[in-house]
mmCIF file of C-alpha atoms and ligand atoms in Angstrom:
data_model
loop_
_atom_site.group_PDB
_atom_site.id
_atom_site.type_symbol
_atom_site.label_atom_id
_atom_site.label_comp_id
_atom_site.label_asym_id
_atom_site.label_seq_id
_atom_site.Cartn_x
_atom_site.Cartn_y
_atom_site.Cartn_z
ATOM 1 C CA MET H 1 4.311 129.422 112.931
ATOM 2 C CA ASN H 2 7.003 132.073 113.735
ATOM 3 C CA LEU H 3 9.731 132.945 111.569
ATOM 4 C CA ALA H 4 12.262 131.564 114.231
ATOM 5 C CA ALA H 5 10.480 128.249 113.742
ATOM 6 C CA ALA H 6 10.596 128.215 110.361
ATOM 7 C CA GLU H 7 14.244 129.233 110.401
ATOM 8 C CA ALA H 8 15.081 125.789 112.256
ATOM 9 C CA LEU H 9 14.075 123.859 109.696
ATOM 10 C CA ILE H 10 16.483 124.732 107.323
ATOM 11 C CA ALA H 11 18.874 122.254 107.200
ATOM 12 C CA THR H 12 23.115 122.251 107.521
ATOM 13 C CA ILE H 13 24.643 120.004 105.690
ATOM 14 C CA PRO H 14 28.419 119.956 106.343
ATOM 15 C CA ASP H 15 30.964 119.749 103.443
ATOM 16 C CA PHE H 16 28.437 119.693 100.589
ATOM 17 C CA PRO H 17 28.952 119.897 97.738
ATOM 18 C CA GLU H 18 32.827 120.691 98.572
ATOM 19 C CA PRO H 19 34.847 120.206 101.518
ATOM 20 C CA GLY H 20 34.348 123.280 103.709
ATOM 21 C CA VAL H 21 30.865 124.119 102.497
ATOM 22 C CA GLN H 22 28.295 124.282 104.937
ATOM 23 C CA PHE H 23 25.563 123.606 103.020
ATOM 24 C CA LYS H 24 21.737 125.410 103.866
ATOM 25 C CA ASP H 25 19.203 123.304 102.739
ATOM 26 C CA ILE H 26 15.835 124.707 102.692
ATOM 27 C CA SER H 27 14.075 121.621 101.303
ATOM 28 C CA PRO H 28 12.290 120.667 105.038
ATOM 29 C CA LEU H 29 10.996 124.595 105.274
ATOM 30 C CA LEU H 30 9.549 124.109 101.794
ATOM 31 C CA ALA H 31 7.977 120.762 103.075
ATOM 32 C CA ASP H 32 6.731 122.396 106.061
ATOM 33 C CA PRO H 33 3.032 123.918 104.953
ATOM 34 C CA ALA H 34 3.110 126.581 107.735
ATOM 35 C CA ALA H 35 6.648 127.491 107.892
ATOM 36 C CA LEU H 36 6.426 127.791 103.700
ATOM 37 C CA ARG H 37 3.308 129.994 104.273
ATOM 38 C CA THR H 38 5.111 132.092 107.029
ATOM 39 C CA VAL H 39 8.565 132.816 104.781
ATOM 40 C CA ILE H 40 6.293 133.494 101.457
ATOM 41 C CA ALA H 41 4.180 135.973 103.725
ATOM 42 C CA GLU H 42 7.466 137.750 105.143
ATOM 43 C CA VAL H 43 9.347 138.202 101.908
ATOM 44 C CA VAL H 44 6.575 139.752 100.130
ATOM 45 C CA ALA H 45 5.864 142.241 102.744
ATOM 46 C CA PRO H 46 7.846 144.722 102.455
ATOM 47 C CA PHE H 47 7.332 145.014 98.665
ATOM 48 C CA GLU H 48 3.521 144.438 98.813
ATOM 49 C CA GLY H 49 2.098 146.464 95.998
ATOM 50 C CA ARG H 50 5.181 147.556 94.500
ATOM 51 C CA PHE H 51 5.639 144.824 92.098
ATOM 52 C CA ASP H 52 4.586 143.810 88.865
ATOM 53 C CA VAL H 53 6.191 140.273 88.602
ATOM 54 C CA VAL H 54 8.686 138.572 90.719
ATOM 55 C CA ALA H 55 12.184 136.773 88.976
ATOM 56 C CA GLY H 56 13.259 133.583 90.830
ATOM 57 C CA ILE H 57 16.909 132.150 90.057
ATOM 58 C CA GLU H 58 17.166 128.850 89.075
ATOM 59 C CA ALA H 59 16.804 126.717 90.486
ATOM 60 C CA ARG H 60 15.925 127.139 94.101
ATOM 61 C CA GLY H 61 14.575 130.477 93.604
ATOM 62 C CA PHE H 62 12.006 129.156 90.710
ATOM 63 C CA MET H 63 10.563 127.018 94.364
ATOM 64 C CA LEU H 64 10.118 130.581 96.104
ATOM 65 C CA ALA H 65 8.774 132.660 93.098
ATOM 66 C CA GLY H 66 6.105 130.663 92.285
ATOM 67 C CA ALA H 67 4.741 130.946 95.676
ATOM 68 C CA VAL H 68 5.566 134.568 95.996
ATOM 69 C CA ALA H 69 3.710 134.970 92.892
ATOM 70 C CA ILE H 70 0.692 133.285 94.316
ATOM 71 C CA ALA H 71 0.827 135.293 97.466
ATOM 72 C CA ALA H 72 1.249 138.467 95.724
ATOM 73 C CA GLY H 73 -1.078 138.180 92.940
ATOM 74 C CA VAL H 74 1.489 138.679 90.403
ATOM 75 C CA GLY H 75 3.016 136.174 87.594
ATOM 76 C CA MET H 76 6.901 134.975 87.653
ATOM 77 C CA VAL H 77 9.819 134.566 85.373
ATOM 78 C CA PRO H 78 12.487 132.668 85.590
ATOM 79 C CA ILE H 79 16.352 133.548 85.373
ATOM 80 C CA ARG H 80 17.868 130.792 84.171
ATOM 81 C CA LYS H 81 21.366 129.001 83.377
ATOM 82 C CA ALA H 82 22.554 129.910 80.216
ATOM 83 C CA GLY H 83 21.195 127.371 77.280
ATOM 84 C CA LYS H 84 17.809 126.271 78.758
ATOM 85 C CA LEU H 85 15.562 129.276 77.470
ATOM 86 C CA PRO H 86 14.191 129.124 74.189
ATOM 87 C CA ARG H 87 14.095 132.762 73.788
ATOM 88 C CA PRO H 88 16.834 134.604 75.367
ATOM 89 C CA ALA H 89 16.784 138.162 75.334
ATOM 90 C CA ALA H 90 20.283 138.769 77.319
ATOM 91 C CA SER H 91 22.443 137.372 79.629
ATOM 92 C CA VAL H 92 24.982 138.191 81.984
ATOM 93 C CA SER H 93 28.124 135.883 83.334
ATOM 94 C CA TYR H 94 29.727 136.387 86.348
ATOM 95 C CA ASP H 95 32.552 134.589 88.696
ATOM 96 C CA LEU H 96 31.944 131.409 91.011
ATOM 97 C CA GLU H 97 34.585 130.025 93.076
ATOM 98 C CA TYR H 98 35.588 128.098 90.350
ATOM 99 C CA GLY H 99 35.114 129.269 87.097
ATOM 100 C CA GLN H 100 32.564 131.136 85.614
ATOM 101 C CA ALA H 101 28.615 130.961 85.424
ATOM 102 C CA THR H 102 25.985 132.828 82.716
ATOM 103 C CA ILE H 103 22.205 133.386 83.282
ATOM 104 C CA GLU H 104 19.787 134.589 80.706
ATOM 105 C CA MET H 105 16.118 135.820 80.807
ATOM 106 C CA SER H 106 13.745 136.198 78.184
ATOM 107 C CA SER H 107 11.614 139.875 77.678
ATOM 108 C CA ASP H 108 8.223 138.367 78.074
ATOM 109 C CA LEU H 109 7.351 141.724 80.446
ATOM 110 C CA PRO H 110 6.336 145.309 79.514
ATOM 111 C CA ARG H 111 9.488 147.711 79.667
ATOM 112 C CA GLY H 112 9.595 149.340 82.605
ATOM 113 C CA ALA H 113 8.002 146.499 84.547
ATOM 114 C CA ARG H 114 8.703 146.478 88.471
ATOM 115 C CA VAL H 115 10.213 142.960 89.112
ATOM 116 C CA LEU H 116 10.692 141.752 92.813
ATOM 117 C CA LEU H 117 14.220 139.060 92.640
ATOM 118 C CA VAL H 118 13.943 136.369 94.688
ATOM 119 C CA ASP H 119 16.269 133.474 95.418
ATOM 120 C CA ASP H 120 17.021 131.261 98.556
ATOM 121 C CA ILE H 121 20.520 132.627 99.780
ATOM 122 C CA LEU H 122 22.862 135.065 99.724
ATOM 123 C CA ALA H 123 26.355 134.381 99.809
ATOM 124 C CA THR H 124 29.207 136.550 98.115
ATOM 125 C CA GLY H 125 26.185 138.155 96.059
ATOM 126 C CA GLY H 126 27.667 137.343 92.594
ATOM 127 C CA THR H 127 24.414 135.573 91.804
ATOM 128 C CA LEU H 128 22.077 138.147 92.504
ATOM 129 C CA LEU H 129 24.013 140.991 91.305
ATOM 130 C CA ALA H 130 24.160 139.137 87.708
ATOM 131 C CA GLY H 131 20.454 138.700 88.286
ATOM 132 C CA GLN H 132 19.694 142.550 88.807
ATOM 133 C CA ARG H 133 22.210 142.912 85.690
ATOM 134 C CA LEU H 134 20.092 141.289 83.639
ATOM 135 C CA LEU H 135 16.962 142.776 84.597
ATOM 136 C CA ALA H 136 18.588 146.268 83.849
ATOM 137 C CA ASP H 137 19.793 145.164 80.777
ATOM 138 C CA LEU H 138 16.325 144.800 79.925
ATOM 139 C CA GLY H 139 15.198 148.041 80.609
ATOM 140 C CA TYR H 140 12.994 146.711 83.871
ATOM 141 C CA GLU H 141 12.726 148.648 87.351
ATOM 142 C CA LEU H 142 14.287 146.459 90.577
ATOM 143 C CA ALA H 143 11.303 146.832 93.212
ATOM 144 C CA GLY H 144 13.702 144.787 95.115
ATOM 145 C CA THR H 145 15.710 141.956 96.102
ATOM 146 C CA ALA H 146 14.805 139.107 98.508
ATOM 147 C CA VAL H 147 16.499 135.836 100.323
ATOM 148 C CA LEU H 148 15.363 133.393 102.622
ATOM 149 C CA MET H 149 18.513 133.646 104.318
ATOM 150 C CA GLU H 150 21.700 135.858 104.270
ATOM 151 C CA LEU H 151 25.456 134.290 104.790
ATOM 152 C CA GLU H 152 26.792 137.598 106.781
ATOM 153 C CA ALA H 153 30.265 136.636 106.340
ATOM 154 C CA LEU H 154 30.539 136.155 103.015
ATOM 155 C CA GLY H 155 29.886 140.109 102.647
ATOM 156 C CA GLY H 156 26.822 139.953 99.695
ATOM 157 C CA ARG H 157 25.292 142.461 100.887
ATOM 158 C CA ALA H 158 27.757 145.009 99.951
ATOM 159 C CA VAL H 159 28.149 143.631 96.421
ATOM 160 C CA VAL H 160 23.869 143.516 95.773
ATOM 161 C CA GLY H 161 22.881 146.424 97.747
ATOM 162 C CA ASP H 162 19.922 146.771 99.924
ATOM 163 C CA VAL H 163 18.582 143.305 100.482
ATOM 164 C CA HIS H 164 15.731 141.727 102.408
ATOM 165 C CA SER H 165 16.717 138.859 104.083
ATOM 166 C CA LEU H 166 14.607 136.893 106.442
ATOM 167 C CA PHE H 167 17.588 134.747 108.211
ATOM 168 C CA ARG H 168 21.068 136.242 108.736
ATOM 169 C CA ILE H 169 23.801 134.424 109.947
HETATM 170 P P1 AMP B 201 26.350 133.886 95.683
HETATM 171 O O1 AMP B 201 26.484 134.297 94.212
HETATM 172 O O2 AMP B 201 27.857 133.622 96.277
HETATM 173 O O3 AMP B 201 25.780 134.427 96.569
HETATM 174 O O4 AMP B 201 25.481 132.237 95.972
HETATM 175 C C1 AMP B 201 24.577 132.184 96.104
HETATM 176 C C2 AMP B 201 23.564 131.138 94.939
HETATM 177 O O5 AMP B 201 24.645 129.982 95.388
HETATM 178 C C3 AMP B 201 22.508 130.732 95.357
HETATM 179 O O6 AMP B 201 21.686 130.246 94.273
HETATM 180 C C4 AMP B 201 22.347 129.552 96.593
HETATM 181 O O7 AMP B 201 21.641 128.522 96.243
HETATM 182 C C5 AMP B 201 23.499 129.095 96.258
HETATM 183 N N1 AMP B 201 24.568 129.001 97.562
HETATM 184 C C6 AMP B 201 25.626 129.713 97.823
HETATM 185 N N2 AMP B 201 26.072 129.325 99.326
HETATM 186 C C7 AMP B 201 25.328 128.589 99.573
HETATM 187 C C8 AMP B 201 25.180 127.350 100.710
HETATM 188 N N3 AMP B 201 26.330 127.621 101.694
HETATM 189 N N4 AMP B 201 24.167 126.484 101.086
HETATM 190 C C9 AMP B 201 23.371 126.528 99.827
HETATM 191 N N5 AMP B 201 23.269 127.221 98.712
HETATM 192 C C10 AMP B 201 24.326 128.416 98.703
#
């Protein structure tokens, strides 16, 4: 399956989870084996051989990180919302449209490990920037940042720097 056909499987749900938000639901894409294979291969391609581990941000980043890890022959680590990890080694708080969020990570990787950071959607960039800071705080090297879809109008690329996005809308 080509990338355009995979992108067509992403559903847009108006006014979810609140009025005015066009929610991008990647579930139909994940449910299609050919589409899933295609996007995972495309996420990995620019970074092949250049990362030791993939980190996925809770929760939809987890779905991608496991698949990316198997495809690339590396392991994966979860970046979790506050209070979920039994042994958090670092935490970073960031602003949401309403309120704040905190993410945490354990330090089970050797210092200097090259980490590919993944999530499903890049919107304002706050979530991925927090993930990048977490990796830096723990002494890991950012091998790259990758998402399936980038919502260009929200300007996240200027916040997170170089990001590999498969679909830009
Ligand atoms: P941001 O921190 O603004 O870049 O938002 C990115 C995070 O929020 C990601 O973890 C996405 O899963 C989620 N997100 C933001 N906007 C959307 C959207 N329109 N549809 C689906 N998920 C979104």
